[in-house]
Coordinates of C-alpha atoms and ligand atoms in Angstrom, one line a residue:
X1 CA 105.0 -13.8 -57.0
X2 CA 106.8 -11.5 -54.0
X3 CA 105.0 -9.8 -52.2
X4 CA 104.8 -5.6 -53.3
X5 CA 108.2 -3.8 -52.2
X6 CA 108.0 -0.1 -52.2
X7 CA 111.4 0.3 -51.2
X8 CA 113.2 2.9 -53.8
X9 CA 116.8 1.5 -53.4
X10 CA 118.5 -1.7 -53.2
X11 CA 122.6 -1.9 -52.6
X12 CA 124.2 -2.7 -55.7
X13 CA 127.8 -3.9 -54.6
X14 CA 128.3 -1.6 -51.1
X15 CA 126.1 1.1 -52.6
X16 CA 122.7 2.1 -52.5
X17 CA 121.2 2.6 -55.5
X18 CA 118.0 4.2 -56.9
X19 CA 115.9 1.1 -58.3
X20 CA 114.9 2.9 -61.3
X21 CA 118.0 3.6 -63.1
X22 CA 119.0 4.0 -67.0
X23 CA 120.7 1.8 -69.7
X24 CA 122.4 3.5 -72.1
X25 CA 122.3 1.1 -74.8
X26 CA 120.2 3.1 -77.2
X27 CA 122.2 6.2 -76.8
X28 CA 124.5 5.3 -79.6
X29 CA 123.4 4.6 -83.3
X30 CA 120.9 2.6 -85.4
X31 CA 121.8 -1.4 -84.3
X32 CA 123.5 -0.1 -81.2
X33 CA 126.4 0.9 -83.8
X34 CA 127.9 3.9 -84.9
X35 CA 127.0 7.6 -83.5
X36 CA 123.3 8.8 -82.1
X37 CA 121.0 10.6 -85.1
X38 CA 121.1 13.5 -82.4
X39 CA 123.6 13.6 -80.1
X40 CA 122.2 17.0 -78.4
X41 CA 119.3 15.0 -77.6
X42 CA 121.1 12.0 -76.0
X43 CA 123.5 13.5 -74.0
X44 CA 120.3 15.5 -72.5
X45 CA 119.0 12.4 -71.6
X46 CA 122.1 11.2 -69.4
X47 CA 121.6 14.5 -67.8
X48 CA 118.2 14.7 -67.3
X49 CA 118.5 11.0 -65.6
X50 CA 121.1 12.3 -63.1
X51 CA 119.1 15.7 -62.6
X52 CA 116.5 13.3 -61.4
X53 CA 118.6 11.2 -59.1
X54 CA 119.3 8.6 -61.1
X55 CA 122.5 6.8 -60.1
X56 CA 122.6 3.7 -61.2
X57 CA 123.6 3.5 -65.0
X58 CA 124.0 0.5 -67.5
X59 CA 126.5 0.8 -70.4
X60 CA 129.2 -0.8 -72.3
X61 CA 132.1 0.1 -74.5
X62 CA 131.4 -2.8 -77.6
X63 CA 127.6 0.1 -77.6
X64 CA 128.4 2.2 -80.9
X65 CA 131.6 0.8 -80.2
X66 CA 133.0 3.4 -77.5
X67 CA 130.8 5.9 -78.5
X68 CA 128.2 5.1 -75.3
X69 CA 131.1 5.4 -72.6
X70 CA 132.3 8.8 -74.6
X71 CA 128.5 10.5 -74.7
X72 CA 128.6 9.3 -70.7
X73 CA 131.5 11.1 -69.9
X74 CA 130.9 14.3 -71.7
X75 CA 127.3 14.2 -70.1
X76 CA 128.6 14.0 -67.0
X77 CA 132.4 13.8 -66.2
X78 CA 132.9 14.7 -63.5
X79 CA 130.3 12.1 -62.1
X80 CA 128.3 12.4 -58.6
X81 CA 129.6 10.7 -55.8
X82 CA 126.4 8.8 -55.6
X83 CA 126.8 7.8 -59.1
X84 CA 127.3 3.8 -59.9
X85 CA 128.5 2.8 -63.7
X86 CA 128.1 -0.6 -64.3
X87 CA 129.7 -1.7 -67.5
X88 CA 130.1 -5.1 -69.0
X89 CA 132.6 -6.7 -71.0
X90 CA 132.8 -10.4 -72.8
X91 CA 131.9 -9.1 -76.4
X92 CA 133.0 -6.6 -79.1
X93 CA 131.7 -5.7 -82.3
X94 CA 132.5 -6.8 -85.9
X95 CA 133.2 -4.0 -88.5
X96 CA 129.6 -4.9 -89.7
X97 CA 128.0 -4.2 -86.4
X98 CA 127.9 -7.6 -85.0
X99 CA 128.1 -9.2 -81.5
X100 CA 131.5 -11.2 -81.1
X101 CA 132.4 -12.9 -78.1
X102 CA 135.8 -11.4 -76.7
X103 CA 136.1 -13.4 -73.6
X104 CA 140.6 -14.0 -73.5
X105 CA 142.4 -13.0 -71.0
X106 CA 144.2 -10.5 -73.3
X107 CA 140.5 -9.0 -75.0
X108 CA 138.6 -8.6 -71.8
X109 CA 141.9 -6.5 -69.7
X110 CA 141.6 -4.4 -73.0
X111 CA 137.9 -4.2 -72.3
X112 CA 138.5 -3.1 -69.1
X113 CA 141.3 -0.2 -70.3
X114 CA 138.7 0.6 -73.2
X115 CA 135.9 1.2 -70.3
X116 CA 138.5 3.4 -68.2
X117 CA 139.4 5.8 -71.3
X118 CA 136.1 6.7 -72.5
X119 CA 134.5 6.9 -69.3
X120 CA 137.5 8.8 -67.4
X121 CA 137.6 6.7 -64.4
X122 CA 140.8 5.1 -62.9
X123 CA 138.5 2.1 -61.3
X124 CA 135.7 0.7 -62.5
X125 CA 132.9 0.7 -59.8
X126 CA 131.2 -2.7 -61.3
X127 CA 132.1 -5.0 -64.3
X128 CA 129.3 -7.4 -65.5
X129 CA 131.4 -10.5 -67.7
X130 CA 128.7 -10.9 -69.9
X131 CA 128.4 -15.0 -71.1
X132 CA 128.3 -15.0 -74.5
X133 CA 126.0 -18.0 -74.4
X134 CA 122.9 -18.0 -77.0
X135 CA 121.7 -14.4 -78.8
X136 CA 119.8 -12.9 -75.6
X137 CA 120.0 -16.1 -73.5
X138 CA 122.6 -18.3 -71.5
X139 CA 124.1 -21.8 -72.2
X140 CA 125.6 -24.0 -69.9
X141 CA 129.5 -24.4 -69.6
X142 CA 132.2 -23.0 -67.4
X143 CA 133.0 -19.4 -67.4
X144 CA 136.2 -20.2 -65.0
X145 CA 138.8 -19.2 -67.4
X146 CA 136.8 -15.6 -68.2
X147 CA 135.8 -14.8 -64.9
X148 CA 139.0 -15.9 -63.6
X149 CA 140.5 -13.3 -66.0
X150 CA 138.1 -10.5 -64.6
X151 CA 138.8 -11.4 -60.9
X152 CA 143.2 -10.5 -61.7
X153 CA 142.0 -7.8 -63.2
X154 CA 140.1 -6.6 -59.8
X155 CA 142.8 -7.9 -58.0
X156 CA 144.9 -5.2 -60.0
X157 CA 142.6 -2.4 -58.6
X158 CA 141.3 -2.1 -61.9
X159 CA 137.7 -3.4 -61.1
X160 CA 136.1 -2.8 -57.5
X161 CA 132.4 -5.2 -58.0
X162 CA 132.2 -8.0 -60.6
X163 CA 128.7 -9.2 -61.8
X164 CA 127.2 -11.8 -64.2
X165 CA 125.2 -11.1 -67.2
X166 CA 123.5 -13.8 -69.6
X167 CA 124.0 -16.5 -66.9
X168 CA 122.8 -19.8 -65.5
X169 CA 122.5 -20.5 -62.3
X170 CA 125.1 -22.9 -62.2
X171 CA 127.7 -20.4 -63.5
X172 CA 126.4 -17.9 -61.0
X173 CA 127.4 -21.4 -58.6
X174 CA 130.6 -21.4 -60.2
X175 CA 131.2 -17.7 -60.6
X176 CA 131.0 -17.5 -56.5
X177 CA 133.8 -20.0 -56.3
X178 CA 135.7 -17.8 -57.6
X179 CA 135.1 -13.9 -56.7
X180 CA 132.3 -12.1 -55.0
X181 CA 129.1 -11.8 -57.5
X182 CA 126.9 -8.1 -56.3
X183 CA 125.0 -8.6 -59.5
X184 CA 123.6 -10.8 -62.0
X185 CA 122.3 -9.0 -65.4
X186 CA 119.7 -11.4 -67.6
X187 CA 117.1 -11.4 -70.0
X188 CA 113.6 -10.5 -68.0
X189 CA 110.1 -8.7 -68.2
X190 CA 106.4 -9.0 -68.2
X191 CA 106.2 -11.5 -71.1
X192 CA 109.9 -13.5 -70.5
X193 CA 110.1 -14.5 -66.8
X194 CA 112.4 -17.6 -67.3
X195 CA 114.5 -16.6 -64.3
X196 CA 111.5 -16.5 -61.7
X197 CA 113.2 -19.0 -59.4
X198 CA 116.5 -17.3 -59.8
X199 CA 115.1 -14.3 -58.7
X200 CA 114.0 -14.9 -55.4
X201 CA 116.9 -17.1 -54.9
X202 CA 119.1 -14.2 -55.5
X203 CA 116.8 -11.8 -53.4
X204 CA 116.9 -14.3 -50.4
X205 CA 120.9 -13.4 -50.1
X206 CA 121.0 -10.1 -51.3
X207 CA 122.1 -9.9 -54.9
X208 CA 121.0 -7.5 -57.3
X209 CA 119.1 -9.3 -60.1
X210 CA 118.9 -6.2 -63.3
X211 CA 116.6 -7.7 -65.5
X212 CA 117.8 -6.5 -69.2
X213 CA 115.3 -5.4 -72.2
X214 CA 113.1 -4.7 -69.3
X215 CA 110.6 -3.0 -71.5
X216 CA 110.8 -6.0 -74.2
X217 CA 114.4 -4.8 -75.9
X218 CA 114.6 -4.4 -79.6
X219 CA 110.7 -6.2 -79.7
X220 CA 108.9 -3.8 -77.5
X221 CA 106.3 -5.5 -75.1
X222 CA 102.7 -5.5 -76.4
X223 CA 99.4 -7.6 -74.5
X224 CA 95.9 -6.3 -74.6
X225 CA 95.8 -7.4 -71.1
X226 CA 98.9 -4.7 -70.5
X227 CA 97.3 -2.2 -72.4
X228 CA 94.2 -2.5 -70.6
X229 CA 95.5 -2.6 -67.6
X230 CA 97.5 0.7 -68.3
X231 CA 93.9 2.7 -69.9
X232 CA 92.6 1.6 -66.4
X233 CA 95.3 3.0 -64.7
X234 CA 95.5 6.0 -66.4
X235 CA 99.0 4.8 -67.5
X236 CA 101.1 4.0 -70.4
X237 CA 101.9 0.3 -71.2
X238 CA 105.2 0.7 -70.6
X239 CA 105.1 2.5 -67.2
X240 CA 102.9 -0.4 -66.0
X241 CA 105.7 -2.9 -67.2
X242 CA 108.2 -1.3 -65.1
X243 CA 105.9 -0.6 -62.2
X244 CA 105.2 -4.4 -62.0
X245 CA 108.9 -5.5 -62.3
X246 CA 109.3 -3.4 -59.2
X247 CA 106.7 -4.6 -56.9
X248 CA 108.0 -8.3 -58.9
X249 CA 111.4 -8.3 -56.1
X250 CA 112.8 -6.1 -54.2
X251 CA 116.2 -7.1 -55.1
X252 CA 115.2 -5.8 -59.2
X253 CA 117.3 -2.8 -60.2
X254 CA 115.5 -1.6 -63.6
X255 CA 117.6 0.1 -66.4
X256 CA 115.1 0.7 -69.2
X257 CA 116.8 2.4 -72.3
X258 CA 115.4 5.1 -74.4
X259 CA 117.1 7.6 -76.7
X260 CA 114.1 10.3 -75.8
X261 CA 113.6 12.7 -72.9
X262 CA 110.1 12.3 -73.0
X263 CA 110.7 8.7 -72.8
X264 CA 112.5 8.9 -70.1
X265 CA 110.3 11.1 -68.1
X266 CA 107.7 8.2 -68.7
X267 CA 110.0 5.7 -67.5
X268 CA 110.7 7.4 -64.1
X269 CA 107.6 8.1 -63.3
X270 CA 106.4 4.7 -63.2
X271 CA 107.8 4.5 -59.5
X272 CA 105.5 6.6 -58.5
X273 CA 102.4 4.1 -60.3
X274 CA 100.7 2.3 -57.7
X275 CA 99.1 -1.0 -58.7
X276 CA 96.1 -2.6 -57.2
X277 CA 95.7 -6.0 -56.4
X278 CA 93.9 -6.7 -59.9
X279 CA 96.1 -5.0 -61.7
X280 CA 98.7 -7.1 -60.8
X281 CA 96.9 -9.9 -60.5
X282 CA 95.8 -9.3 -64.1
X283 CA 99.4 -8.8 -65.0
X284 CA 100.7 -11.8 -63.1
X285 CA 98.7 -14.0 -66.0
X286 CA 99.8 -12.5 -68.7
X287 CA 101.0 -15.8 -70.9
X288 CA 104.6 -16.0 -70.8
X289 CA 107.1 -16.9 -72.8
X290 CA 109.3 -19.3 -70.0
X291 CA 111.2 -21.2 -72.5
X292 CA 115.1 -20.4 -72.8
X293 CA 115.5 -18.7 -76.1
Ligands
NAP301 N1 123.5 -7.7 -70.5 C1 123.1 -7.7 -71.7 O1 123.3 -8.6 -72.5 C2 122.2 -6.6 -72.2 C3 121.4 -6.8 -73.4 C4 120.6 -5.8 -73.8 C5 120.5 -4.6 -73.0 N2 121.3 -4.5 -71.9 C6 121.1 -3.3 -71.0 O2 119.8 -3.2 -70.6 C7 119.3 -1.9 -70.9 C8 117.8 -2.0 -71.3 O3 117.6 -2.8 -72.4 P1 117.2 -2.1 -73.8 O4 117.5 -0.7 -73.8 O5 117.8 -3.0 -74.8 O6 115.7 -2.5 -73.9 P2 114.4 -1.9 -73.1 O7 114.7 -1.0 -72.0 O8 113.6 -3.1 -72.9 O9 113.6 -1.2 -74.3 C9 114.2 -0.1 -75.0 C10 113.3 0.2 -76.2 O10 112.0 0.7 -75.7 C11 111.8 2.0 -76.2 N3 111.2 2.7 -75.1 C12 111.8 3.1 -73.9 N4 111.0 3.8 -73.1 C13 109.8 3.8 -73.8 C14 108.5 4.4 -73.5 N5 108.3 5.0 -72.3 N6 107.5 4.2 -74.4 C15 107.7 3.6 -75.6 N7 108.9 3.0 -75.9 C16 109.9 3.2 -75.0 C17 113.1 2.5 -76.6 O11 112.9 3.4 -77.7 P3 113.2 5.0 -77.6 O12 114.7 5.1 -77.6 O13 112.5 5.5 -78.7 O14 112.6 5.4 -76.3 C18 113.8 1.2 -77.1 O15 113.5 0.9 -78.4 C19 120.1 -1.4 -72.1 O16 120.1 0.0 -72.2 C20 121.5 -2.0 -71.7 O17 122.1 -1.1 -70.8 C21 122.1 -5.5 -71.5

């Protein structure tokens, strides 16, 4: 385990980001399809993250399709300076909701355009080509031919930063053979730390590592030895989960979603949570899960 970082930034790209930030994933519908129950509510959350200097935000336009990108813009258009979007492309949705992977030349430029509309933005600031790979983890084989695609289109001024998501570290190999990689996007947390080794290997040269379903995803995180931990604390479970993937790099960006305010308020005020060295210690042995899924 790395030693405690109490650093609030890291660069993401050539910027310097808040290391809590927000994923808008849940924003849209049930299933991450179709629109939010309450809009009002969701685009007050987009704002209330910005209000409290969150710049670093997580989205895609295959969430609700489009509908993510469209509650982003008319939260916020037109965005801070400080502001980062990352989006990610590689996928679109089935008219039933499902995950496709969309990873031609042809799908992922029209990815790219799709991102541009909705969020109103002539460039995008950082693309992750998400690796369609297993459900919410990687396989090997070359992404060449995708990421290939994704490097024209930054070549095009379409795209200024390209990232990885749902990656091994031989494609991140690969990937840097072929375009400059700021940020690699994969499945992580308290209970699922299969990229440990990938971490600090990224965090020794300066990449962003953004751990996704930081707070356990659509399975939400549960340990007695977390929620003890937490009643100790005078904490919530879930403020203790993102307190200790801060202090786990200082290289982790965090993007927890939520669809509430009060949520969210929760979630930004675990960078303020200190933990001792018990806690973590205590949190450190939490059994894992380290198996690929
Ligand atoms: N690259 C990829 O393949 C990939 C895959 C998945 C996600 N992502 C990105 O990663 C971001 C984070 O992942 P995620 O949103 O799926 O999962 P997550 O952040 O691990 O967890 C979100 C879930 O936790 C709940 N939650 C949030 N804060 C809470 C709190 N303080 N107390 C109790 N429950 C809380 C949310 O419900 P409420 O809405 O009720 O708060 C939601 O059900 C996404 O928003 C997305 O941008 C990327």
């Amino acid at each position: 385990m790395s030693s405690i970082d109490s650093s609030r930034t890291f660069r993401l790209a050539d910027r310097p980001v808040q290391r809590l930030g927000y994923g808008a994933m849940q924003l849209a519908g049930p299933g991450v399809f179709g629109p939010p129950k309450d809009e009002a509510e969701a685009l007050a959350v987009l704002r209330e993250a910005a209000a409290n200097g969150v710049n670093h935000l997580d989205t895609s336009d295959y969430y609700g399709p489009h509908i993510t990108n469209q509650l982003i813009r008319k939260a916020l258009h037109p965005y801070g300076e400080d502001l980062v979007i990352v989006t990610k492309i590689g996928a679109r949705r089935g008219t039933d909701g499902s995950w496709l992977p969309a990873s031609s030349p042809e799908e992922l430029a029209q990815a790219v355009y799709d991102n541009l509309r909705n969020l109103g933005l002539e460039t995008l600031e950082v693309v992750n080509f998400r690796s369609m790979g297993r459900a919410h983890g990687p396989a090997e084989g070359s992404i060449e031919a995708p990421l290939g695609a994704v490097a024209e289109l930054q070549r095009k001024g379409l795209v200024r930063h390209i990232g990885l998501s749902n990656v091994t570290r031989a494609q991140i190999e690969e990937g840097r053979r072929i375009c400059e990689i700021v940020c690699v996007q994969n499945h992580y947390n308290l209970a699922h730390r299969v990229d440990d080794v990938l971490i600090d290997e990224l965090a020794r040269d300066g990449t962003a590592y953004v751990p996704f379903f930081p707070l356990g995803g659509f399975t939400p995180l549960q340990s007695s030895i977390l929620s003890e931990v937490a009643q100790g604390l005078g904490a919530t479970p879930m403020q203790v989960a993102l307190a200790w993937l801060l202090r786990r790099s200082p290289n982790i960006l965090l993007i927890p979603g939520t669809s509430s305010r009060a949520h969210l308020r929760e979630n930004l005020a675990a960078a303020e949570l200190d933990l001792p060295p018990d806690a973590l210690a205590a949190l450190d042995g939490i059994k894992m899960d380290s198996r690929s899924p």
